Amino acid sequence: MKSILKQAVAESRADFVEIRLEDTAKAGVSFSGKDLKKAQSTRDYGGYVRALINGSWGFVSFNNPDKLREFVRAAEERAVAAGKGSVRLAPVNPVEDSVELTIDPKDDPRNVSLEEKVALFRRMSNSILKSSPTVISSGANYVEDERRIFYANSEGTCIKMHGFWGAGGVSAIGRHENVVQSIYSGFGTRKSWNDIAQAEMTLDDLCRDVSDLVKAKPVEGGRYTVILDPRLSGVFIHEAFGHLSEADNVTDNQKLLNQMTLGTRFGQDHFSVLDGGTLTDERGSFKYDDEGVPSSMTYLIREGKLAGRLHTRDTAAAMGEQPTGNARTINYRFSPICRMSNTFIAPGPHSFEQMLEGISDGLYVVGGGSGNTSKGLFTFSAERARVIKNGKLGGWIRDLTLSGNVFETLKDIDMVGNDLQRSRSGGCGKSVGARMQYPLSVSMGSPHIRIQNVLIGGR
Amino acid sequence: MERILDLANKHSQKAEVYRIEKDASPACFLGGKLNALEGEQSVSTGLRVIVNGRLGFSSTTHPDEVDGLVQRALESASFGPETDMTFPSVCKNYGKGAFYDERVEGLSLKDIVLTGEEMVDTVKNSFPDVNIEAEVSREIHKISIMNSGGGCVSYEKTIHQSFLNVLLMLPSDRAELEDTRTFTNLTMAPKEMAEMAVWRFKHCGNVSPMQTKKMTVLFTSLGFRGLFVPLFYGLNGELAARKLSLLSDKIGERVIDPRICLSDDPTIPGLPGSCPADDEGVPAYRKPLIEKGVLKGFLYDLQTAYKSGKQSSGNGFKKSSLYTGFSIDAQPNPWPSNFVINPGDLPRDKLIESIEEGIIIDDLMGAGQGNNLNGEFSMSVALGYKIEHGEIIGRVKDVMIAGNVFEIMKNNFRSMSSDVYSEDTLFGRYSVPWIAFDDLTVSAT
């Protein structure tokens, strides 16, 4: 395969050309209550050619690599038809490498049959459903991808990568009188089936929490001092700030670019945010990005000041900055674009107890985090919250949303906890033009954080 | 396909092979400039089998894979859902029929780029400082479905899609518009979209202060996206059978205002969801769902119909969730082809003139995130305008609307525009007029 790719890029007359081939074995299991909604394994096989001629990209995706030469021509034809463009690529050193699986041979998830996977998720969904009369429905789902990638470009980079991602989630939906609430818990692995199977031990908490929540009061809207749990805080930093750090989101927007000038103060001294694919076996980890650039660890905010942003080779050249190894594609149907990997708020000095102290009237907001962000504005729904009165945690409340302007809200983070946690399931969606690339495997991490003056709305 | 079906037949009681070949050429514009000319030349195959009363499925995009595909489908049938559904025995090659336009096929890469540039220029001429993303695509789809019951359906379809996203940065905030229109034939849609974007942004200069109160709310065809999801949940045959739809057991009852007719119509030439048969080979036809306010029926695919003791309505489409489009690894589920609402009696401008006080809603944040099963929506207005004394006086911001789609269509319906617009959204495709409702609470936040 390697020699075929090398030959094809060598024959191309483009200024730059890259070829990716990909073979992915996918499995998916999904239960809604007692009903099996999906249990299947499928194969996704294909590739793309991307050619740069005179500053314009031509791109063609395909399933049949036997006709690779035709597709190289088709990509070149498109690059030429696009006329003269302004794309340049930041220089990187060519790499030849082979990245092997890091799977645990004694607990290999690939050795667990689809039937056993179905059985585990059936047990979990049934067990949630039967846990309490309050629980009216349940959900349990699992997806896994084992992917082999061959990548070669005309600068001499030639990489083979083999990776595994497994992730699942369970949910409990409860009802009390007219109030319906749901609680979700996610889990995942890059190497070991036990990371998935242990979820069965956590179901009691989920069922207890949903039974409490349906009896909770709705929130009273207003401005509060809030503590966010690591799960919600991780989603918050990814959605509201992380996307602004993707260079392609600011290159064409002068006003946003001014707001995102490096060195600008974004938060207090104890507040730092990083992104990088170099962490071991996290959900957003990889050795090389989809342009063959080694992953790195980038400070986005360092001690309160904007310190960096995420780049593809194209955006790095356009802004005169260094590539960071953040060009990623969800699969061979799409061009790589600027994406996050493992994004997280660095742990700080504060304990949870210290955060509670001094809050006379606040909220401890937990979980959830579906919502919208757009160029600095955000609205999130949280799963639930607990009242904080005079430094003490009180009862549960429900149906709350958090909203605001990220530039203001980050400055209001006055305490950062010492208990960093990262998500192990879920994915990130991003569209460029008409096409949505979802789900990309990333992790979102944070310790507990405390924010002053957050606008809380009801639902 | 024959090899796959033959092998599957040896090990199963029933089998069905679905294949789609795609040839697509999109031109992508970022920051108002052509960024890339792309292309996709793909072939993807899905296989369903029924073994001992259980349904199995797998798919592949490998052009030559046969054994692996059949083996995976058979494995999943050992614990798949119970079924005894019958694949349709219709055998027809529709070829390049009513949904194939030679003019779309004939579009060159240059034509596609030119169309995109015209869209960008139209908007830029009026608003030089906006950020524009645009895409124009020409696609040819060849679809073939074969099953063990002798059924074999094949057809070709052309797609001409245009997408426009315009972002206007204002001193204190921004206004954003996103629109996708797709047709099977060559239309003036790209030009109209760009002109409509200009019309919309002309009203974005001033922000009208808002106070929470009841007023008329006019949903444009774009704003209808927020109502589409709870409406679809109500008309989904699977949810109706499980008594989870608000409309379960209400066939023959008047459920909304008698001036509204809603149908699922895959037969209208040009509309993006039009096709001679669904993804299970069931012939497609027009179905009234709500006629003059009276509930007539629900949407079914083969499996949902089997479980509910009904006939498939030809709505089995390979789409797995609200937030994803067609996918080869999705099994058919009941989805609309084209949701169609009848035109009203007032031209769009007259409809606006008739409103004493109200807002126009173009785009919503949080569409599809309410309690859809209950018909409820709760969304903040991302792009909307204030009407006073029949005139648009400015943009609204920080306002929310909430309600129940069936209640407002029953109790608050005011009027609809005589012009209808076809929109292609992630949630689904529909062709609707602008629809006005009276006395909805608009909350200032």
Short mmCIF file of N, CA and C in Angstrom, two decimals, chain B residues 256-323:
data_model
loop_
_atom_site.label_atom_id
_atom_site.label_comp_id
_atom_site.label_asym_id
_atom_site.label_seq_id
_atom_site.Cartn_x
_atom_site.Cartn_y
_atom_site.Cartn_z
N ILE B 256 -55.93 20.66 14.27
CA ILE B 256 -55.43 22.03 14.10
C ILE B 256 -56.43 22.84 13.28
N ASP B 257 -56.11 24.09 13.01
CA ASP B 257 -57.02 24.99 12.29
C ASP B 257 -57.39 24.43 10.90
N PRO B 258 -58.67 24.52 10.52
CA PRO B 258 -59.10 23.92 9.24
C PRO B 258 -58.49 24.58 8.01
N ARG B 259 -57.86 25.73 8.18
CA ARG B 259 -57.24 26.34 7.00
C ARG B 259 -55.88 25.73 6.67
N ILE B 260 -55.40 24.83 7.53
CA ILE B 260 -54.07 24.24 7.28
C ILE B 260 -54.18 22.80 6.78
N CYS B 261 -53.51 22.51 5.67
CA CYS B 261 -53.37 21.14 5.16
C CYS B 261 -51.89 20.80 5.16
N LEU B 262 -51.57 19.64 5.68
CA LEU B 262 -50.17 19.22 5.76
C LEU B 262 -50.06 17.84 5.13
N SER B 263 -49.15 17.70 4.17
CA SER B 263 -49.01 16.38 3.55
C SER B 263 -47.52 16.01 3.48
N ASP B 264 -47.29 14.73 3.26
CA ASP B 264 -45.94 14.27 2.93
C ASP B 264 -45.99 13.94 1.45
N ASP B 265 -45.20 14.67 0.65
CA ASP B 265 -45.37 14.53 -0.80
C ASP B 265 -44.04 14.34 -1.53
N PRO B 266 -43.71 13.09 -1.88
CA PRO B 266 -42.47 12.83 -2.61
C PRO B 266 -42.64 12.91 -4.12
N THR B 267 -43.83 13.35 -4.58
CA THR B 267 -44.09 13.31 -6.03
C THR B 267 -43.88 14.65 -6.72
N ILE B 268 -43.65 15.72 -5.95
CA ILE B 268 -43.55 17.04 -6.57
C ILE B 268 -42.19 17.18 -7.26
N PRO B 269 -42.18 17.39 -8.58
CA PRO B 269 -40.90 17.51 -9.28
C PRO B 269 -40.08 18.65 -8.69
N GLY B 270 -38.79 18.42 -8.54
CA GLY B 270 -37.91 19.49 -8.08
C GLY B 270 -37.61 19.44 -6.60
N LEU B 271 -38.60 19.10 -5.76
CA LEU B 271 -38.35 19.15 -4.32
C LEU B 271 -37.30 18.11 -3.92
N PRO B 272 -36.44 18.47 -2.93
CA PRO B 272 -35.26 17.64 -2.64
C PRO B 272 -35.57 16.23 -2.17
N GLY B 273 -36.68 16.03 -1.45
CA GLY B 273 -36.99 14.69 -0.94
C GLY B 273 -37.82 13.87 -1.92
N SER B 274 -38.04 14.38 -3.13
CA SER B 274 -38.86 13.64 -4.09
C SER B 274 -38.11 12.42 -4.63
N CYS B 275 -38.83 11.33 -4.82
CA CYS B 275 -38.23 10.09 -5.29
C CYS B 275 -39.36 9.15 -5.73
N PRO B 276 -39.06 8.21 -6.64
CA PRO B 276 -40.12 7.28 -7.05
C PRO B 276 -40.41 6.21 -6.00
N ALA B 277 -39.43 5.93 -5.12
CA ALA B 277 -39.62 4.92 -4.08
C ALA B 277 -38.76 5.31 -2.90
N ASP B 278 -39.14 4.83 -1.71
CA ASP B 278 -38.31 5.14 -0.54
C ASP B 278 -37.09 4.21 -0.49
N ASP B 279 -36.32 4.25 0.60
CA ASP B 279 -35.08 3.48 0.66
C ASP B 279 -35.32 2.00 0.94
N GLU B 280 -36.61 1.58 0.99
CA GLU B 280 -36.94 0.16 1.11
C GLU B 280 -37.61 -0.35 -0.17
N GLY B 281 -37.65 0.53 -1.19
CA GLY B 281 -38.26 0.14 -2.46
C GLY B 281 -39.77 0.23 -2.47
N VAL B 282 -40.37 0.84 -1.45
CA VAL B 282 -41.82 1.01 -1.42
C VAL B 282 -42.17 2.22 -2.29
N PRO B 283 -43.07 2.05 -3.26
CA PRO B 283 -43.40 3.18 -4.14
C PRO B 283 -43.84 4.39 -3.34
N ALA B 284 -43.36 5.55 -3.75
CA ALA B 284 -43.65 6.79 -3.03
C ALA B 284 -44.92 7.41 -3.56
N TYR B 285 -45.72 7.95 -2.70
CA TYR B 285 -46.95 8.63 -3.14
C TYR B 285 -47.28 9.76 -2.17
N ARG B 286 -48.21 10.62 -2.58
CA ARG B 286 -48.59 11.74 -1.71
C ARG B 286 -49.54 11.26 -0.63
N LYS B 287 -49.26 11.65 0.64
CA LYS B 287 -50.13 11.28 1.75
C LYS B 287 -50.61 12.51 2.47
N PRO B 288 -51.90 12.76 2.49
CA PRO B 288 -52.37 13.83 3.36
C PRO B 288 -52.19 13.37 4.81
N LEU B 289 -51.55 14.18 5.65
CA LEU B 289 -51.38 13.83 7.07
C LEU B 289 -52.42 14.57 7.90
N ILE B 290 -52.57 15.86 7.60
CA ILE B 290 -53.63 16.64 8.24
C ILE B 290 -54.33 17.40 7.11
N GLU B 291 -55.63 17.13 6.92
CA GLU B 291 -56.35 17.78 5.83
C GLU B 291 -57.44 18.66 6.41
N LYS B 292 -57.38 19.94 6.06
CA LYS B 292 -58.33 20.92 6.62
C LYS B 292 -58.42 20.76 8.13
N GLY B 293 -57.28 20.58 8.76
CA GLY B 293 -57.23 20.52 10.22
C GLY B 293 -57.51 19.15 10.81
N VAL B 294 -57.94 18.18 9.95
CA VAL B 294 -58.32 16.86 10.47
C VAL B 294 -57.18 15.87 10.26
N LEU B 295 -56.83 15.13 11.32
CA LEU B 295 -55.73 14.18 11.25
C LEU B 295 -56.10 13.00 10.35
N LYS B 296 -55.25 12.72 9.34
CA LYS B 296 -55.55 11.65 8.38
C LYS B 296 -54.61 10.44 8.53
N GLY B 297 -53.40 10.64 9.00
CA GLY B 297 -52.51 9.48 9.06
C GLY B 297 -51.14 9.83 9.61
N PHE B 298 -50.32 8.78 9.70
CA PHE B 298 -48.96 8.91 10.24
C PHE B 298 -47.95 8.37 9.23
N LEU B 299 -46.68 8.60 9.52
CA LEU B 299 -45.61 8.12 8.64
C LEU B 299 -45.09 6.77 9.13
N TYR B 300 -44.98 5.81 8.19
CA TYR B 300 -44.50 4.48 8.55
C TYR B 300 -43.41 4.01 7.60
N ASP B 301 -42.45 3.26 8.14
CA ASP B 301 -41.57 2.46 7.29
C ASP B 301 -42.05 1.00 7.42
N LEU B 302 -41.34 0.06 6.80
CA LEU B 302 -41.82 -1.33 6.81
C LEU B 302 -41.88 -1.91 8.22
N GLN B 303 -40.80 -1.72 9.00
CA GLN B 303 -40.74 -2.34 10.32
C GLN B 303 -41.76 -1.72 11.28
N THR B 304 -41.88 -0.39 11.26
CA THR B 304 -42.86 0.29 12.12
C THR B 304 -44.27 -0.13 11.75
N ALA B 305 -44.51 -0.23 10.44
CA ALA B 305 -45.84 -0.64 9.97
C ALA B 305 -46.12 -2.08 10.42
N TYR B 306 -45.10 -2.96 10.32
CA TYR B 306 -45.28 -4.35 10.73
C TYR B 306 -45.65 -4.42 12.20
N LYS B 307 -44.91 -3.65 13.03
CA LYS B 307 -45.16 -3.69 14.47
C LYS B 307 -46.52 -3.09 14.84
N SER B 308 -47.00 -2.13 14.02
CA SER B 308 -48.26 -1.44 14.35
C SER B 308 -49.45 -2.02 13.61
N GLY B 309 -49.23 -3.06 12.81
CA GLY B 309 -50.33 -3.63 12.03
C GLY B 309 -50.82 -2.70 10.93
N LYS B 310 -49.92 -1.90 10.35
CA LYS B 310 -50.30 -0.96 9.28
C LYS B 310 -49.53 -1.30 8.01
N GLN B 311 -49.77 -0.49 6.97
CA GLN B 311 -48.99 -0.58 5.73
C GLN B 311 -47.91 0.50 5.76
N SER B 312 -46.76 0.21 5.17
CA SER B 312 -45.75 1.27 5.04
C SER B 312 -46.33 2.41 4.22
N SER B 313 -46.04 3.63 4.63
CA SER B 313 -46.49 4.78 3.85
C SER B 313 -45.41 5.21 2.85
N GLY B 314 -44.37 4.38 2.71
CA GLY B 314 -43.29 4.73 1.78
C GLY B 314 -42.40 5.80 2.37
N ASN B 315 -42.23 5.75 3.70
CA ASN B 315 -41.40 6.76 4.37
C ASN B 315 -40.19 6.14 5.09
N GLY B 316 -39.72 5.00 4.59
CA GLY B 316 -38.52 4.39 5.18
C GLY B 316 -37.28 5.02 4.56
N PHE B 317 -36.64 5.90 5.31
CA PHE B 317 -35.44 6.57 4.79
C PHE B 317 -34.25 6.31 5.70
N LYS B 318 -33.09 6.14 5.08
CA LYS B 318 -31.88 5.78 5.82
C LYS B 318 -31.27 7.02 6.46
N LYS B 319 -31.80 7.36 7.60
CA LYS B 319 -31.35 8.51 8.39
C LYS B 319 -31.55 8.09 9.83
N SER B 320 -30.49 8.20 10.67
CA SER B 320 -30.61 7.58 11.98
C SER B 320 -31.09 8.53 13.06
N SER B 321 -30.88 9.84 12.90
CA SER B 321 -31.35 10.76 13.94
C SER B 321 -31.66 12.10 13.32
N LEU B 322 -32.29 12.95 14.14
CA LEU B 322 -32.63 14.30 13.70
C LEU B 322 -31.41 15.07 13.22
N TYR B 323 -30.26 14.78 13.84
CA TYR B 323 -29.09 15.62 13.62
C TYR B 323 -28.15 15.06 12.57
#
